[in-house]
CSV table of C-alpha atoms in Angstrom, one decimal:
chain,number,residue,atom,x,y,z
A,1,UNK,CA,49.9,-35.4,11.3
A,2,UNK,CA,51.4,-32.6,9.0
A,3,UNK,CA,47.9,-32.5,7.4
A,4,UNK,CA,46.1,-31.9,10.1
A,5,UNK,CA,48.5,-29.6,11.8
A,6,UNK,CA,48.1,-27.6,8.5
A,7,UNK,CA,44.4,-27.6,8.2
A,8,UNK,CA,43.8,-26.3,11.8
A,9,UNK,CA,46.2,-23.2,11.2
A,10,UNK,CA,44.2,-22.6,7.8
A,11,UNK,CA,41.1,-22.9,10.1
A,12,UNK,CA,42.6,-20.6,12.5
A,13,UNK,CA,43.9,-18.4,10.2
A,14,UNK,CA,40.7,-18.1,8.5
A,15,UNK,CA,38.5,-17.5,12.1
A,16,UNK,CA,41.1,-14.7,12.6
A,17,UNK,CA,40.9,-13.3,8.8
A,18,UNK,CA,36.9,-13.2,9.6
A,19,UNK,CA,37.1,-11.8,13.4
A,20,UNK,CA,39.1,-8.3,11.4
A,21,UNK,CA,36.6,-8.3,9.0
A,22,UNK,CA,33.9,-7.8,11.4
A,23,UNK,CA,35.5,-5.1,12.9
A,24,UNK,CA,32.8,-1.8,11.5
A,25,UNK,CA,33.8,1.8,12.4
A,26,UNK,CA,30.6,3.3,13.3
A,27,UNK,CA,30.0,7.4,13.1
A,28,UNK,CA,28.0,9.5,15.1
A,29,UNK,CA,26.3,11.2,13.0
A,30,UNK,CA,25.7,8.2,10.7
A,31,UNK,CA,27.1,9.2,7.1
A,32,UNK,CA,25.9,12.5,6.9
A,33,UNK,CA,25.5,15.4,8.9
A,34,UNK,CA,23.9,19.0,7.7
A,35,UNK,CA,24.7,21.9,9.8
A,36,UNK,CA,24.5,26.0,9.5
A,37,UNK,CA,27.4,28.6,9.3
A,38,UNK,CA,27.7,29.6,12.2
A,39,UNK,CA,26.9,26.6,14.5
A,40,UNK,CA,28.2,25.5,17.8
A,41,UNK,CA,29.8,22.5,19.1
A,42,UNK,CA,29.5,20.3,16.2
A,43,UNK,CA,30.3,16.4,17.4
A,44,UNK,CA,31.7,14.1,15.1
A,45,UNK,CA,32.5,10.5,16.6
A,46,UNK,CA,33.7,7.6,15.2
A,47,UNK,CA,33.4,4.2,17.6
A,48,UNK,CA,34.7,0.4,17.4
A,49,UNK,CA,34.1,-2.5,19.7
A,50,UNK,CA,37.5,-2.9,20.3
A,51,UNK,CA,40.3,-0.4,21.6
A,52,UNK,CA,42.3,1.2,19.2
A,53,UNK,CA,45.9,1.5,18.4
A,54,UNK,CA,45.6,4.9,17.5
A,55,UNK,CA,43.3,7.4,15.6
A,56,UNK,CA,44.1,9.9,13.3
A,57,UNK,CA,41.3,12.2,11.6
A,58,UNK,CA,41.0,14.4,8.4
A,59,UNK,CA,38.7,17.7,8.8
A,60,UNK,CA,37.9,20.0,6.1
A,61,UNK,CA,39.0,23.3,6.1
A,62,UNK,CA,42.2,22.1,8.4
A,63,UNK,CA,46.0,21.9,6.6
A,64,UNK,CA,46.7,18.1,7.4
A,65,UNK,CA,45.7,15.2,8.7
A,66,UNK,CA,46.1,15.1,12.8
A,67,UNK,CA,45.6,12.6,16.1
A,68,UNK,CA,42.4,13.2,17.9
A,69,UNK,CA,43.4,11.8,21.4
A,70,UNK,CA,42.3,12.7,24.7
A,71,UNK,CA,45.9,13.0,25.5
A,72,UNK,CA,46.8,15.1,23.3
A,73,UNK,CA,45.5,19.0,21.9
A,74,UNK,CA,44.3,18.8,18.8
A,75,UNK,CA,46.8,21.2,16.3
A,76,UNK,CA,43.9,23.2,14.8
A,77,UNK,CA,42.2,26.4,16.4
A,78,UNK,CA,38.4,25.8,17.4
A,79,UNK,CA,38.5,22.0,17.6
A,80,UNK,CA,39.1,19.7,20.2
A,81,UNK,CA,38.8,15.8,21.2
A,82,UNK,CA,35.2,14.5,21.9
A,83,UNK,CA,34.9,10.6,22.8
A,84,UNK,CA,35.4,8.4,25.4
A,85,UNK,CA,39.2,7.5,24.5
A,86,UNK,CA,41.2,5.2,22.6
A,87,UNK,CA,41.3,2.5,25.5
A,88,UNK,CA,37.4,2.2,25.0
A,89,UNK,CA,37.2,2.7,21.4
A,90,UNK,CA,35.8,6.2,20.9
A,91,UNK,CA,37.3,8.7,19.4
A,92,UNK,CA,36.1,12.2,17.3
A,93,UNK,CA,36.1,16.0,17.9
A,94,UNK,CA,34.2,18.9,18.7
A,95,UNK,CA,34.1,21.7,16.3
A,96,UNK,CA,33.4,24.7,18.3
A,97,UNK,CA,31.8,26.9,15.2
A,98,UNK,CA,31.3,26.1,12.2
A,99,UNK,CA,32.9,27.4,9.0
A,100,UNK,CA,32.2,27.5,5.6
A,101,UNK,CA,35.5,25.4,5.2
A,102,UNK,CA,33.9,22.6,6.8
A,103,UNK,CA,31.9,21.6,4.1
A,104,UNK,CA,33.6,18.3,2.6
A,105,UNK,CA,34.1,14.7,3.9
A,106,UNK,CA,35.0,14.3,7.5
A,107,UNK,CA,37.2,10.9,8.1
A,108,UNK,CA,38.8,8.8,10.7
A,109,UNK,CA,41.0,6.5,10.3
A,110,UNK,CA,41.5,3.6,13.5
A,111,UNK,CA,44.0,1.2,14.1
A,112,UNK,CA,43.0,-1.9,15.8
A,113,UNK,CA,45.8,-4.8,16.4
A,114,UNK,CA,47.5,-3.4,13.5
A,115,UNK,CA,44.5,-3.5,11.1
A,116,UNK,CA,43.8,0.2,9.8
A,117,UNK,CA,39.9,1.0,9.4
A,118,UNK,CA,37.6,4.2,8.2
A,119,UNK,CA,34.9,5.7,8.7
A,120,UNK,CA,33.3,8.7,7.0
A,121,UNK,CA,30.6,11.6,7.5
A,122,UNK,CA,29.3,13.8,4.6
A,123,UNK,CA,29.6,17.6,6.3
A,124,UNK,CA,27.1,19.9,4.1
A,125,UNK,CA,26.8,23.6,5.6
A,126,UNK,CA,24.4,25.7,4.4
A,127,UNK,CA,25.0,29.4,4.1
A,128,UNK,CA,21.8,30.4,6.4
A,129,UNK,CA,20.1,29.1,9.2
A,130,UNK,CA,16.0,29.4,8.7
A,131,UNK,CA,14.3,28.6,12.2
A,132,UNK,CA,11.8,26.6,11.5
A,133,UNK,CA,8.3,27.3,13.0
A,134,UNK,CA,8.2,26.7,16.5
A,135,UNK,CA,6.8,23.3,17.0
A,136,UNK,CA,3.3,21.4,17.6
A,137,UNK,CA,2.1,18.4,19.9
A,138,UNK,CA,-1.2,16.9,17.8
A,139,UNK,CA,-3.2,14.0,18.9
A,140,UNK,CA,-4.0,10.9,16.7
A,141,UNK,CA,-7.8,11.6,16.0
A,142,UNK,CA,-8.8,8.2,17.0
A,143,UNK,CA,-7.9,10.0,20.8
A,144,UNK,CA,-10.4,10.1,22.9
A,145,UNK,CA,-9.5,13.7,24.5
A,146,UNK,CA,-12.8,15.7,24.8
A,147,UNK,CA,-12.2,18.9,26.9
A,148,UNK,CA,-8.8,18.5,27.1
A,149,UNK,CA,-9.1,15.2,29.5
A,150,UNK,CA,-7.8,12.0,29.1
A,151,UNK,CA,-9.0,8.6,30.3
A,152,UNK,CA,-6.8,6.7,33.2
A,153,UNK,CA,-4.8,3.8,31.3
A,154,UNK,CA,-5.7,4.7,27.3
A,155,UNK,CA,-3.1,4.9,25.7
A,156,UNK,CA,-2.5,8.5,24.0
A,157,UNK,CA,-0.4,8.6,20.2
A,158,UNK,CA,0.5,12.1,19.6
A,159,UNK,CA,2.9,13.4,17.4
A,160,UNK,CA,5.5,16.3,17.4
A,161,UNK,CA,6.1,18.2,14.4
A,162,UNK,CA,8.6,21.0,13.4
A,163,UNK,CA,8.2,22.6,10.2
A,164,UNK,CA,10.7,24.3,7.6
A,165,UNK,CA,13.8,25.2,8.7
A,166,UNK,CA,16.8,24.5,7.8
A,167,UNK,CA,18.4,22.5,8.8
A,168,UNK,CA,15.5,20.7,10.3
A,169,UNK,CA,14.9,20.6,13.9
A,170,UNK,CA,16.6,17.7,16.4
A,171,UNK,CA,13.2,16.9,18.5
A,172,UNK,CA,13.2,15.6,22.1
A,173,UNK,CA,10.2,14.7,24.5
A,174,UNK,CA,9.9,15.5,28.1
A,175,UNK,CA,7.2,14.7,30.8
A,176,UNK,CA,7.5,17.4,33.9
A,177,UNK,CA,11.6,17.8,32.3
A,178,UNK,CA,12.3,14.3,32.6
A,179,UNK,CA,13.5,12.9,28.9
A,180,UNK,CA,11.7,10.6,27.7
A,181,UNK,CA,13.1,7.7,25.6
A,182,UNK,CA,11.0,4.7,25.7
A,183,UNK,CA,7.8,4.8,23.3
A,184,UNK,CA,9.4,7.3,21.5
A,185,UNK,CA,9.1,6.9,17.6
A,186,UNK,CA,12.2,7.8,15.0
A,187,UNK,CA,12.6,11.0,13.9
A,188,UNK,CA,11.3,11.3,10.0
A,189,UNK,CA,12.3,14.2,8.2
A,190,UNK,CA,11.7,15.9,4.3
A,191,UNK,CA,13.3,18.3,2.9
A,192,UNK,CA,12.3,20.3,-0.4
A,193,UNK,CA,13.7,23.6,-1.7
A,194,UNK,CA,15.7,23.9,1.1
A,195,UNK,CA,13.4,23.6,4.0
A,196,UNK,CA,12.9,20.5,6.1
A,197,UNK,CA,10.0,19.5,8.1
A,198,UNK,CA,10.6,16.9,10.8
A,199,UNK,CA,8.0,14.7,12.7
A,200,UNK,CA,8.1,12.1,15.7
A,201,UNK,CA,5.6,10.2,17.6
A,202,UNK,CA,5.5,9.1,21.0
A,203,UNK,CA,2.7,6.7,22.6
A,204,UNK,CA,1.3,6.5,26.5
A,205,UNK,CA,-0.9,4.9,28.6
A,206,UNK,CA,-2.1,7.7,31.0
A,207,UNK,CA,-1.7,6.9,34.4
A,208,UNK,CA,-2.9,8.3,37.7
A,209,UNK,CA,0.2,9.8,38.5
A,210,UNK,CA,0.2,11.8,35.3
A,211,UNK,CA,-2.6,14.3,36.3
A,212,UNK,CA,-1.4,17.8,36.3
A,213,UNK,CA,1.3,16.7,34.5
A,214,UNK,CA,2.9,18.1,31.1
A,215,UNK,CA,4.3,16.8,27.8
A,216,UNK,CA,6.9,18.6,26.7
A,217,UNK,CA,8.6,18.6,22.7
A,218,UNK,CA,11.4,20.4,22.2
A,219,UNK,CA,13.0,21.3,18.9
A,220,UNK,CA,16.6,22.4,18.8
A,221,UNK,CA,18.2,24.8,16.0
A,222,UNK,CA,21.0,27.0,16.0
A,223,UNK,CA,18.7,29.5,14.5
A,224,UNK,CA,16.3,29.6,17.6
A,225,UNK,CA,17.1,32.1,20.2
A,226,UNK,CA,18.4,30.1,23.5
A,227,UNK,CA,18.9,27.1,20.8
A,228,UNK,CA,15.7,25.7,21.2
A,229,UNK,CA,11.5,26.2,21.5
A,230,UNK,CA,9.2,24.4,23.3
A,231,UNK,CA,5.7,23.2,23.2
A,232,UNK,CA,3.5,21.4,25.7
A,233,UNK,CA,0.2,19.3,26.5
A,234,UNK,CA,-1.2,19.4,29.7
A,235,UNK,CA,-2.4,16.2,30.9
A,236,UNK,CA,-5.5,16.2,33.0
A,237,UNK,CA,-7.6,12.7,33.8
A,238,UNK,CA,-11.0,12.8,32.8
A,239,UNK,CA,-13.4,12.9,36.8
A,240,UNK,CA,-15.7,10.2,37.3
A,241,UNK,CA,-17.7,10.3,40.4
A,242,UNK,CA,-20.3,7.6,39.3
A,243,UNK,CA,-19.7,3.7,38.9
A,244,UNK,CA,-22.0,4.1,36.4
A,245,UNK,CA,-20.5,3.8,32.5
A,246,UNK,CA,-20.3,6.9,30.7
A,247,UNK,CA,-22.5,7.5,27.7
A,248,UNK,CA,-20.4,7.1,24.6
A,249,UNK,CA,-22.1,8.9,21.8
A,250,UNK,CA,-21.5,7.0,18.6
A,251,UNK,CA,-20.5,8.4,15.2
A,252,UNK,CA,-22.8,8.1,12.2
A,253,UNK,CA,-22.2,5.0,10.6
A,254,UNK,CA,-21.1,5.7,7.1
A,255,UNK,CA,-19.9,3.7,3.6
A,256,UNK,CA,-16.5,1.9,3.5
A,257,UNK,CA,-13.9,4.1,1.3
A,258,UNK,CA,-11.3,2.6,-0.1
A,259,UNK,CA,-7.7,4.3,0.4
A,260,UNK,CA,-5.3,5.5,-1.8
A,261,UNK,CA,-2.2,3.2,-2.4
A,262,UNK,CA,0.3,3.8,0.3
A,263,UNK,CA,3.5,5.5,-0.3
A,264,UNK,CA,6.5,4.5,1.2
A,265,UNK,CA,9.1,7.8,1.9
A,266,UNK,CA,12.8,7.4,2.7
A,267,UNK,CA,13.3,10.1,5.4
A,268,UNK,CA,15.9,12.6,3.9
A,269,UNK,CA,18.3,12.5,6.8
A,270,UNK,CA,19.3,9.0,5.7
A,271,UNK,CA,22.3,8.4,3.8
A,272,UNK,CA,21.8,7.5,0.1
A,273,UNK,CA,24.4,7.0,-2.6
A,274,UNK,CA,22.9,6.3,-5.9
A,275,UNK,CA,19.9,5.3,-4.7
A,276,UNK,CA,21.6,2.5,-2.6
A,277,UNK,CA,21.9,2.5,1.6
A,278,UNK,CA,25.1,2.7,3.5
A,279,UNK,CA,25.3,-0.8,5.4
A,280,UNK,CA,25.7,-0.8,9.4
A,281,UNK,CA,23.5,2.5,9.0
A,282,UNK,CA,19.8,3.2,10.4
A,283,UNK,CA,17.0,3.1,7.3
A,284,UNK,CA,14.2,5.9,8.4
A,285,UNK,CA,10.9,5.1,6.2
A,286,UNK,CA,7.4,6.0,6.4
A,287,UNK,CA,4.4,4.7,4.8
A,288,UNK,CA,1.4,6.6,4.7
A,289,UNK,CA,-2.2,5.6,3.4
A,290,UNK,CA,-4.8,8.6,2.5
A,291,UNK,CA,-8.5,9.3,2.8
A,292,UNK,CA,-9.7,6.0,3.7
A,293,UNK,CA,-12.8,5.3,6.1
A,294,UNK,CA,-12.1,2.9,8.5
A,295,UNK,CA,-8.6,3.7,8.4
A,296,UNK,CA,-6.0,1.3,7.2
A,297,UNK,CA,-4.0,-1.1,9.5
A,298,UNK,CA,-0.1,-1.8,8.3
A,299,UNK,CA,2.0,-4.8,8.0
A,300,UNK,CA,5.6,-4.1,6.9
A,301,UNK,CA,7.9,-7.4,5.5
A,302,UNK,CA,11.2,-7.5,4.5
A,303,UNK,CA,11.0,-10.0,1.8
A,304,UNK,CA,9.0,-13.0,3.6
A,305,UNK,CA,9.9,-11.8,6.8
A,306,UNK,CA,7.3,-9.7,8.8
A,307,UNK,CA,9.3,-6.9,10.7
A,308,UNK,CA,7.7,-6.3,14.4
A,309,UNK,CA,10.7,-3.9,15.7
A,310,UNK,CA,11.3,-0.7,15.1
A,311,UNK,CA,7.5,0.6,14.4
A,312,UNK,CA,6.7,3.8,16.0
A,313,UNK,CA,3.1,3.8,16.6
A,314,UNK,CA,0.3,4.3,13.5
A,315,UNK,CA,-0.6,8.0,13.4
A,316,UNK,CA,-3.9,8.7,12.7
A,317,UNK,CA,-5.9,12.0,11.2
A,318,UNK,CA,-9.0,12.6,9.8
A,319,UNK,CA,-10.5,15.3,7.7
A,320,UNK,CA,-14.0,15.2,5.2
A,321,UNK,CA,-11.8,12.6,3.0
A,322,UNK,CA,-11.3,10.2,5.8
A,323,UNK,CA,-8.6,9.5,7.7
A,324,UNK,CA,-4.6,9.0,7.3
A,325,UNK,CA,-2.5,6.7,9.0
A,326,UNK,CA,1.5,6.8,8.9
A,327,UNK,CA,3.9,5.1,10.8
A,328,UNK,CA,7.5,5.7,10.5
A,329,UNK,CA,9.8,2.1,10.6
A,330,UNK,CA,13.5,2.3,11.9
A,331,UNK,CA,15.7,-0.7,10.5
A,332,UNK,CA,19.5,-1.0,11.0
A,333,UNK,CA,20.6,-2.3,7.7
A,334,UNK,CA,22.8,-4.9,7.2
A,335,UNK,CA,25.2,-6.2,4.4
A,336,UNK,CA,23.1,-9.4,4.2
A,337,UNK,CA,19.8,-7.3,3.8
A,338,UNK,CA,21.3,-6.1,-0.4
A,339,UNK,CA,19.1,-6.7,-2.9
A,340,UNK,CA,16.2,-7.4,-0.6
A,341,UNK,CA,12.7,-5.9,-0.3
A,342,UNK,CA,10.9,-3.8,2.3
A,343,UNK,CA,7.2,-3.8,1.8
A,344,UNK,CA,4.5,-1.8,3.4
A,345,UNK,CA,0.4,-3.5,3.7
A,346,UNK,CA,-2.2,-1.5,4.0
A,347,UNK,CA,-5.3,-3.5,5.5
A,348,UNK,CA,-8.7,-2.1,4.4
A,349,UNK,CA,-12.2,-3.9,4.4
A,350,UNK,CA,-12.3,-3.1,0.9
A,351,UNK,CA,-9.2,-4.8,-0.1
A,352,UNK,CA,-5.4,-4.5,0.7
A,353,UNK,CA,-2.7,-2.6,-0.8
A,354,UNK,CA,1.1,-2.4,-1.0
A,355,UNK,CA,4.1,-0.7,-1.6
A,356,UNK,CA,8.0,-1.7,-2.2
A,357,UNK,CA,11.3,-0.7,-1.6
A,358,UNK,CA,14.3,-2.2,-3.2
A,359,UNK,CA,17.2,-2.4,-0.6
A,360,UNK,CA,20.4,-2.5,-2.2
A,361,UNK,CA,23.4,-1.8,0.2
A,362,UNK,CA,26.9,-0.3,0.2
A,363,UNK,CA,30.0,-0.7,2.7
């Protein structure tokens, strides 16, 4: 009988052991964060699933480690709580400019029934904002958009783009100023010598209603005056007045070209640390194939398994080489996913090609 009682509280102390350990402080930014001197209302959350005892944060440039509660002031000049509370699990602040001093490692530390966890994000602030150029709405060429019009219930991939500033743009999409977040792809971004250029996709089937109607893409930075510059594509429905079936005018056939190999691109917004990912955090990839005619069709795996989540919708555009496609793949890593592979396919008539990624993870 002592046996057993002993074996169930070694079971129950082990369910209990496991239940802390899944306990994950997740930040908002995730990991890192790159912001300009000179910035405004700067959020930095940390979240759990569970409410917390208490929550104390470090900030560089401040003296000491302080409480950011919604109940109390936070001791430092220019910063204040931001979160939903303790009792629900969110807590961070709000930096109302930022400072040179703020470059460093921003963490919080949460207590959950007396278990202490961290979280961190990576605070790089550059000396100068650069506003980027203001941004542009493009249309997949496989679009079917002659004079501007669109055909009722084709779906339309277009494709937002803001290029070098720094730090790059944060892009949103709008229809008539309603946000839009469904069918919206994940924001990819690169960066080189200090200028990024940031993309997104968003896919629709044009409807009736939609006539008259305007996308809108909007790209954020602190060096834009106002904060922000817009673009927009007027939608307008293509008139039939004829049952009859329009005349579709066919392209010149022409010889099947091969592709280059894909590349696969890890956006630069993600969170590296010596080439390995920060678990619990969002993987931003793109895999793009070049000058191939038809263009090529991708199937993304992680090891065996084929991923169907996460895809924005293939991009497509074509110059005299031939056309290339990219689609950008959101994954939320996980600890289980170290040491496996993410692979890109690109389909072709004249034979398939591939690209890999090793995963290896961090905690």
């Amino acid at each position: 009988m002592c046996s057993r009682v002993r074996l169930a509280g070694l079971v129950l102390f082990g369910a209990v052991l496991a239940y802390s350990h899944a306990i994950q402080v997740v930040t908002e930014p995730s990991g890192q964060v790159t912001v300009a001197e000179g910035q405004q209302n700067v959020n930095l959350l940390c979240t759990v699933e569970e409410p917390m005892d208490f929550c104390i944060v470090k900030v560089p440039g401040a003296p000491a480690p302080f409480a950011a509660s919604d109940k109390l002031p936070a001791p430092v000049e220019g910063i204040s709580f931001y979160g939903q509370g303790w009792a629900k699990g969110s807590c961070g602040i709000t930096i109302d400019t930022i400072k040179a001093s703020h470059d460093g490692q921003f963490e919080c530390t949460v207590s959950v029934r007396g278990q202490t966890y961290k979280g961190q994000i990576d605070i790089t602030v550059s000396g100068e904002a650069v506003a980027p150029e203001p941004p542009k709405i493009e249309l997949a060429s496989n679009v079917d958009s002659s004079n501007g019009e669109f055909e009722f219930g084709k779906k339309v991939t277009m494709r937002c783009v803001s290029r070098n500033g720094w730090p790059g743009a944060k892009l949103s999409w709008y229809l008539d100023g309603v946000r839009l977040s469904e069918d919206v792809g994940a924001e990819f971004a690169e960066t080189s010598n200090r200028r990024t250029t940031v993309q997104q996709t968003y896919r629709r089937a044009i409807a009736v209603e939609d006539n008259r109607k305007s996308v809108t893409c909007r790209a954020e930075h602190p060096a834009y005056p106002g904060g922000f510059v817009e673009t927009s594509l007027p939608i307008k429905l293509r008139k039939v007045y004829t049952n009859d079936k329009p005349v579709v005018q066919k392209e010149a056939l022409t010889e099947n070209i091969k592709p280059r190999p894909p590349q696969l691109t890890v956006s630069s917004d993600v969170e590296q640390q010596n080439g390995a990912f920060k678990a619990g955090s969002n993987l931003v990839v793109q895999c793009v194939s070049k000058d191939g005619n038809p263009p090529a069709g991708f199937l993304w795996f992680l090891n065996d398994q084929l991923i169907y989540e996460g895809l924005s919708a293939p991009f497509i555009s074509r110059n005299f080489r031939g056309n290339t496609v990219q689609q950008t793949l959101l994954y939320k890593l996980k600890p289980s996913d170290h040491g496996k592979t993410l692979l890109c396919k690109a389909r072709h008539p004249e034979g398939s090609q591939e690209t890999r990624l090793k995963i290896n993870t961090y905690n």
